[in-house]
PDB file of C-alpha atoms in Angstrom:
ATOM      1  CA  PHE A  24     -18.879-147.300 -83.223  1.00  0.00           C
ATOM      2  CA  ALA A  25     -19.253-145.937 -79.676  1.00  0.00           C
ATOM      3  CA  GLY A  26     -20.204-142.586 -81.152  1.00  0.00           C
ATOM      4  CA  LEU A  27     -22.787-144.174 -83.434  1.00  0.00           C
ATOM      5  CA  SER A  28     -24.649-146.481 -81.125  1.00  0.00           C
ATOM      6  CA  GLY A  29     -27.580-145.738 -78.876  1.00  0.00           C
ATOM      7  CA  GLN A  30     -25.481-146.356 -75.772  1.00  0.00           C
ATOM      8  CA  ALA A  31     -25.696-143.741 -73.030  1.00  0.00           C
ATOM      9  CA  GLN A  32     -22.207-142.450 -73.702  1.00  0.00           C
ATOM     10  CA  ILE A  33     -20.897-139.725 -75.963  1.00  0.00           C
ATOM     11  CA  GLU A  34     -17.448-140.062 -77.470  1.00  0.00           C
ATOM     12  CA  ARG A  35     -15.139-137.128 -76.670  1.00  0.00           C
ATOM     13  CA  LEU A  36     -13.922-135.771 -79.988  1.00  0.00           C
ATOM     14  CA  SER A  37     -11.771-132.918 -81.189  1.00  0.00           C
ATOM     15  CA  LEU A  38     -12.788-131.291 -84.466  1.00  0.00           C
ATOM     16  CA  GLU A  39      -9.956-133.132 -86.214  1.00  0.00           C
ATOM     17  CA  GLN A  40     -11.124-136.495 -84.841  1.00  0.00           C
ATOM     18  CA  MET A  41     -14.746-135.765 -85.791  1.00  0.00           C
ATOM     19  CA  VAL A  42     -13.818-134.876 -89.371  1.00  0.00           C
ATOM     20  CA  GLN A  43     -11.600-137.957 -89.689  1.00  0.00           C
ATOM     21  CA  LYS A  44     -14.318-140.307 -88.384  1.00  0.00           C
ATOM     22  CA  THR A  45     -17.222-138.953 -90.425  1.00  0.00           C
ATOM     23  CA  ASP A  46     -18.126-138.853 -94.095  1.00  0.00           C
ATOM     24  CA  ASP A  47     -18.874-135.139 -94.090  1.00  0.00           C
ATOM     25  CA  ALA A  48     -20.276-132.132 -92.272  1.00  0.00           C
ATOM     26  CA  LEU A  49     -23.046-129.974 -93.681  1.00  0.00           C
ATOM     27  CA  PHE A  50     -24.144-126.441 -92.985  1.00  0.00           C
ATOM     28  CA  ALA A  51     -27.806-126.847 -93.748  1.00  0.00           C
ATOM     29  CA  GLU A  52     -31.408-126.069 -92.993  1.00  0.00           C
ATOM     30  CA  ILE A  53     -33.559-128.819 -91.516  1.00  0.00           C
ATOM     31  CA  THR A  54     -36.355-129.055 -94.089  1.00  0.00           C
ATOM     32  CA  SER A  55     -38.237-132.082 -92.810  1.00  0.00           C
ATOM     33  CA  LYS A  56     -38.381-134.461 -89.880  1.00  0.00           C
ATOM     34  CA  GLU A  57     -39.846-137.957 -89.882  1.00  0.00           C
ATOM     35  CA  VAL A  58     -39.913-140.684 -87.246  1.00  0.00           C
ATOM     36  CA  ILE A  59     -40.125-144.283 -88.382  1.00  0.00           C
ATOM     37  CA  ARG A  60     -40.783-147.521 -86.529  1.00  0.00           C
ATOM     38  CA  ILE A  61     -39.121-150.811 -87.428  1.00  0.00           C
ATOM     39  CA  ASP A  62     -40.241-154.167 -86.038  1.00  0.00           C
ATOM     40  CA  HIS A  63     -37.357-156.522 -86.718  1.00  0.00           C
ATOM     41  CA  PRO A  64     -37.242-160.322 -86.218  1.00  0.00           C
ATOM     42  CA  THR A  65     -33.734-160.252 -84.695  1.00  0.00           C
ATOM     43  CA  ASP A  66     -33.265-156.746 -83.290  1.00  0.00           C
ATOM     44  CA  GLY A  67     -36.754-156.672 -81.820  1.00  0.00           C
ATOM     45  CA  PRO A  68     -39.957-154.702 -82.088  1.00  0.00           C
ATOM     46  CA  GLU A  69     -40.471-150.986 -81.785  1.00  0.00           C
ATOM     47  CA  LEU A  70     -37.165-149.604 -83.003  1.00  0.00           C
ATOM     48  CA  TYR A  71     -37.705-145.883 -83.553  1.00  0.00           C
ATOM     49  CA  PHE A  72     -35.475-143.644 -85.644  1.00  0.00           C
ATOM     50  CA  THR A  73     -35.724-139.988 -86.574  1.00  0.00           C
ATOM     51  CA  HIS A  74     -34.773-138.835 -90.069  1.00  0.00           C
ATOM     52  CA  LEU A  75     -33.841-135.181 -90.624  1.00  0.00           C
ATOM     53  CA  THR A  76     -33.659-133.914 -94.194  1.00  0.00           C
ATOM     54  CA  LEU A  77     -30.886-131.340 -94.487  1.00  0.00           C
ATOM     55  CA  GLU A  78     -30.484-129.000 -97.455  1.00  0.00           C
ATOM     56  CA  GLY A  79     -27.242-127.097 -97.534  1.00  0.00           C
ATOM     57  CA  THR A  80     -23.549-127.112 -98.304  1.00  0.00           C
ATOM     58  CA  SER A  81     -20.782-129.592 -97.597  1.00  0.00           C
ATOM     59  CA  LEU A  82     -18.173-128.013 -95.354  1.00  0.00           C
ATOM     60  CA  SER A  83     -15.453-130.254 -96.813  1.00  0.00           C
ATOM     61  CA  THR A  84     -16.172-129.758-100.536  1.00  0.00           C
ATOM     62  CA  GLY A  85     -18.382-126.660-100.787  1.00  0.00           C
ATOM     63  CA  GLU A  86     -20.925-128.576-102.873  1.00  0.00           C
ATOM     64  CA  ALA A  87     -24.679-128.116-102.456  1.00  0.00           C
ATOM     65  CA  GLN A  88     -26.242-131.256-100.968  1.00  0.00           C
ATOM     66  CA  THR A  89     -29.483-132.648 -99.663  1.00  0.00           C
ATOM     67  CA  ILE A  90     -28.861-135.419 -97.129  1.00  0.00           C
ATOM     68  CA  VAL A  91     -31.087-137.358 -94.759  1.00  0.00           C
ATOM     69  CA  VAL A  92     -29.389-137.957 -91.405  1.00  0.00           C
ATOM     70  CA  THR A  93     -30.748-140.384 -88.844  1.00  0.00           C
ATOM     71  CA  PHE A  94     -30.550-140.812 -85.079  1.00  0.00           C
ATOM     72  CA  PRO A  95     -32.154-143.314 -82.676  1.00  0.00           C
ATOM     73  CA  GLY A  96     -35.374-142.453 -80.907  1.00  0.00           C
ATOM     74  CA  GLY A  97     -38.350-140.254 -81.601  1.00  0.00           C
ATOM     75  CA  PHE A  98     -42.115-140.350 -81.500  1.00  0.00           C
ATOM     76  CA  VAL A  99     -44.440-141.207 -84.368  1.00  0.00           C
ATOM     77  CA  ASN A 100     -47.261-139.597 -82.360  1.00  0.00           C
ATOM     78  CA  GLU A 101     -47.783-138.523 -78.734  1.00  0.00           C
ATOM     79  CA  THR A 102     -47.816-142.097 -77.388  1.00  0.00           C
ATOM     80  CA  ASP A 103     -45.866-144.247 -79.869  1.00  0.00           C
ATOM     81  CA  GLY A 104     -42.114-143.880 -79.743  1.00  0.00           C
ATOM     82  CA  VAL A 105     -39.106-143.883 -77.516  1.00  0.00           C
ATOM     83  CA  TRP A 106     -37.091-141.139 -75.901  1.00  0.00           C
ATOM     84  CA  ASN A 107     -33.323-141.393 -76.303  1.00  0.00           C
ATOM     85  CA  SER A 108     -31.193-139.364 -73.886  1.00  0.00           C
ATOM     86  CA  GLU A 109     -28.418-139.014 -76.490  1.00  0.00           C
ATOM     87  CA  ALA A 110     -30.683-137.738 -79.273  1.00  0.00           C
ATOM     88  CA  PRO A 111     -30.638-134.066 -80.242  1.00  0.00           C
ATOM     89  CA  SER A 112     -33.194-132.010 -78.355  1.00  0.00           C
ATOM     90  CA  ALA A 113     -36.495-131.104 -79.957  1.00  0.00           C
ATOM     91  CA  ASP A 114     -35.311-127.470 -80.066  1.00  0.00           C
ATOM     92  CA  ASP A 115     -32.074-128.439 -81.828  1.00  0.00           C
ATOM     93  CA  SER A 116     -33.831-130.590 -84.440  1.00  0.00           C
ATOM     94  CA  LYS A 117     -36.728-128.280 -85.369  1.00  0.00           C
ATOM     95  CA  ILE A 118     -37.692-127.808 -88.991  1.00  0.00           C
ATOM     96  CA  GLY A 119     -36.274-124.491 -90.178  1.00  0.00           C
ATOM     97  CA  ASN A 120     -33.185-124.553 -87.959  1.00  0.00           C
ATOM     98  CA  GLN A 121     -29.837-123.828 -89.563  1.00  0.00           C
ATOM     99  CA  VAL A 122     -27.345-126.404 -88.261  1.00  0.00           C
ATOM    100  CA  VAL A 123     -23.971-127.982 -88.784  1.00  0.00           C
ATOM    101  CA  ALA A 124     -24.342-131.774 -88.841  1.00  0.00           C
ATOM    102  CA  PHE A 125     -21.638-134.453 -88.954  1.00  0.00           C
ATOM    103  CA  TYR A 126     -22.673-137.825 -90.365  1.00  0.00           C
ATOM    104  CA  LYS A 127     -21.340-141.234 -91.346  1.00  0.00           C
ATOM    105  CA  HIS A 128     -23.021-143.841 -93.524  1.00  0.00           C
ATOM    106  CA  ILE A 129     -23.616-147.132 -91.736  1.00  0.00           C
ATOM    107  CA  ASP A 130     -25.098-150.328 -93.119  1.00  0.00           C
ATOM    108  CA  ASN A 131     -27.139-151.250 -90.041  1.00  0.00           C
ATOM    109  CA  ALA A 132     -28.278-148.757 -87.417  1.00  0.00           C
ATOM    110  CA  GLY A 133     -30.599-151.468 -86.093  1.00  0.00           C
ATOM    111  CA  GLY A 134     -33.408-153.321 -87.794  1.00  0.00           C
ATOM    112  CA  ASP A 135     -31.267-153.506 -90.968  1.00  0.00           C
ATOM    113  CA  LEU A 136     -31.646-149.751 -91.478  1.00  0.00           C
ATOM    114  CA  ALA A 137     -28.848-148.422 -93.688  1.00  0.00           C
ATOM    115  CA  CYS A 138     -28.532-144.663 -93.276  1.00  0.00           C
ATOM    116  CA  ASN A 139     -26.385-141.584 -92.892  1.00  0.00           C
ATOM    117  CA  PHE A 140     -26.145-141.691 -89.118  1.00  0.00           C
ATOM    118  CA  LEU A 141     -25.795-138.459 -87.148  1.00  0.00           C
ATOM    119  CA  TYR A 142     -22.360-139.092 -85.656  1.00  0.00           C
ATOM    120  CA  ALA A 143     -22.154-139.035 -81.847  1.00  0.00           C
ATOM    121  CA  SER A 144     -25.930-138.451 -81.664  1.00  0.00           C
ATOM    122  CA  HIS A 145     -26.554-134.990 -80.176  1.00  0.00           C
ATOM    123  CA  GLY A 146     -22.787-134.415 -80.234  1.00  0.00           C
ATOM    124  CA  GLY A 147     -22.923-134.284 -84.033  1.00  0.00           C
ATOM    125  CA  LEU A 148     -25.553-131.545 -84.431  1.00  0.00           C
ATOM    126  CA  PHE A 149     -24.753-127.900 -83.759  1.00  0.00           C
ATOM    127  CA  ARG A 150     -27.193-125.007 -84.045  1.00  0.00           C
ATOM    128  CA  THR A 151     -26.193-121.750 -85.670  1.00  0.00           C
ATOM    129  CA  VAL A 152     -27.179-118.130 -85.159  1.00  0.00           C
ATOM    130  CA  ASP A 153     -26.796-115.105 -87.363  1.00  0.00           C
ATOM    131  CA  SER A 154     -24.735-112.256 -85.952  1.00  0.00           C
ATOM    132  CA  PRO A 155     -23.393-108.960 -87.278  1.00  0.00           C
ATOM    133  CA  ALA A 156     -20.069-110.778 -87.825  1.00  0.00           C
ATOM    134  CA  GLY A 157     -21.745-113.573 -89.838  1.00  0.00           C
ATOM    135  CA  THR A 158     -23.138-116.997 -88.996  1.00  0.00           C
ATOM    136  CA  VAL A 159     -21.879-118.438 -85.703  1.00  0.00           C
ATOM    137  CA  VAL A 160     -21.905-122.142 -84.859  1.00  0.00           C
ATOM    138  CA  MET A 161     -22.866-122.659 -81.216  1.00  0.00           C
ATOM    139  CA  GLY A 162     -20.218-124.632 -79.328  1.00  0.00           C
ATOM    140  CA  ARG A 163     -21.203-127.301 -76.809  1.00  0.00           C
ATOM    141  CA  GLY A 164     -18.240-127.186 -74.422  1.00  0.00           C
ATOM    142  CA  ASP A 165     -15.355-129.420 -73.465  1.00  0.00           C
ATOM    143  CA  GLY A 166     -15.304-132.804 -75.182  1.00  0.00           C
ATOM    144  CA  TYR A 167     -17.362-131.775 -78.204  1.00  0.00           C
ATOM    145  CA  ALA A 168     -15.945-131.308 -81.710  1.00  0.00           C
ATOM    146  CA  ILE A 169     -17.014-127.666 -81.615  1.00  0.00           C
ATOM    147  CA  GLN A 170     -16.276-126.554 -78.068  1.00  0.00           C
ATOM    148  CA  ASN A 171     -16.693-122.784 -78.406  1.00  0.00           C
ATOM    149  CA  ASN A 172     -18.918-120.533 -80.452  1.00  0.00           C
ATOM    150  CA  THR A 173     -17.151-120.335 -83.812  1.00  0.00           C
ATOM    151  CA  ARG A 174     -17.742-118.321 -86.961  1.00  0.00           C
ATOM    152  CA  LEU A 175     -19.010-120.590 -89.720  1.00  0.00           C
ATOM    153  CA  SER A 176     -16.367-119.240 -92.097  1.00  0.00           C
ATOM    154  CA  ALA A 177     -13.571-120.288 -89.691  1.00  0.00           C
ATOM    155  CA  LEU A 178     -15.161-123.701 -89.128  1.00  0.00           C
ATOM    156  CA  ASP A 179     -15.566-124.195 -92.886  1.00  0.00           C
ATOM    157  CA  THR A 180     -11.864-123.427 -93.426  1.00  0.00           C
ATOM    158  CA  ALA A 181     -10.800-125.761 -90.597  1.00  0.00           C
ATOM    159  CA  ILE A 182     -12.965-128.653 -91.826  1.00  0.00           C
ATOM    160  CA  THR A 183     -11.788-128.249 -95.432  1.00  0.00           C
ATOM    161  CA  THR A 184      -8.144-128.213 -94.282  1.00  0.00           C
ATOM    162  CA  ILE A 185      -8.589-131.312 -92.104  1.00  0.00           C
ATOM    163  CA  ALA A 186     -10.543-133.187 -94.803  1.00  0.00           C
ATOM    164  CA  ASP A 187      -7.899-132.381 -97.442  1.00  0.00           C
ATOM    165  CA  ALA A 188      -5.059-133.484 -95.137  1.00  0.00           C
ATOM    166  CA  THR A 189      -6.927-136.704 -94.276  1.00  0.00           C
ATOM    167  CA  LYS A 190      -7.430-137.509 -97.988  1.00  0.00           C
ATOM    168  CA  LYS A 191      -3.709-136.972 -98.646  1.00  0.00           C
ATOM    169  CA  GLU A 192      -2.776-139.291 -95.751  1.00  0.00           C
ATOM    170  CA  GLN A 193      -5.075-142.017 -97.078  1.00  0.00           C
ATOM    171  CA  LYS A 194      -3.463-142.001-100.537  1.00  0.00           C
TER     172      LYS A 194
END
């Protein structure tokens, strides 16, 4: 779970690896953002997590979905919280942004929090922009699942193809 943990290291992933390691990818709008604090008897006090509510479409199935994805860190208010260097930036995780997000359900993100974890922290969230050629997913460079700016339609096709091939291999 190197890509899932709060360690200061991002897992290098191709798009194929990202799709194979995650439950799904959504093209969605961030409709809400909430930071929670958990004080846990074993994991310790002051565990902060950010929940993003995403409303959009699965890139593997084409189905409409509303999913809450979670990543470590965040601030409940100006003084209570924790900054996490691997968390998505405030600009990337703003309400109203259109994003592509890769997630995986985990039973314990810390403090016994079961959630759909944003895979690879900031490496699992990609902003999009509208262009005359259609929606473009902003690439993050070498080592990220989406390295180059990519049309959403091409990414959707690639993810569907990889997800279908992965399901066939697992049968």
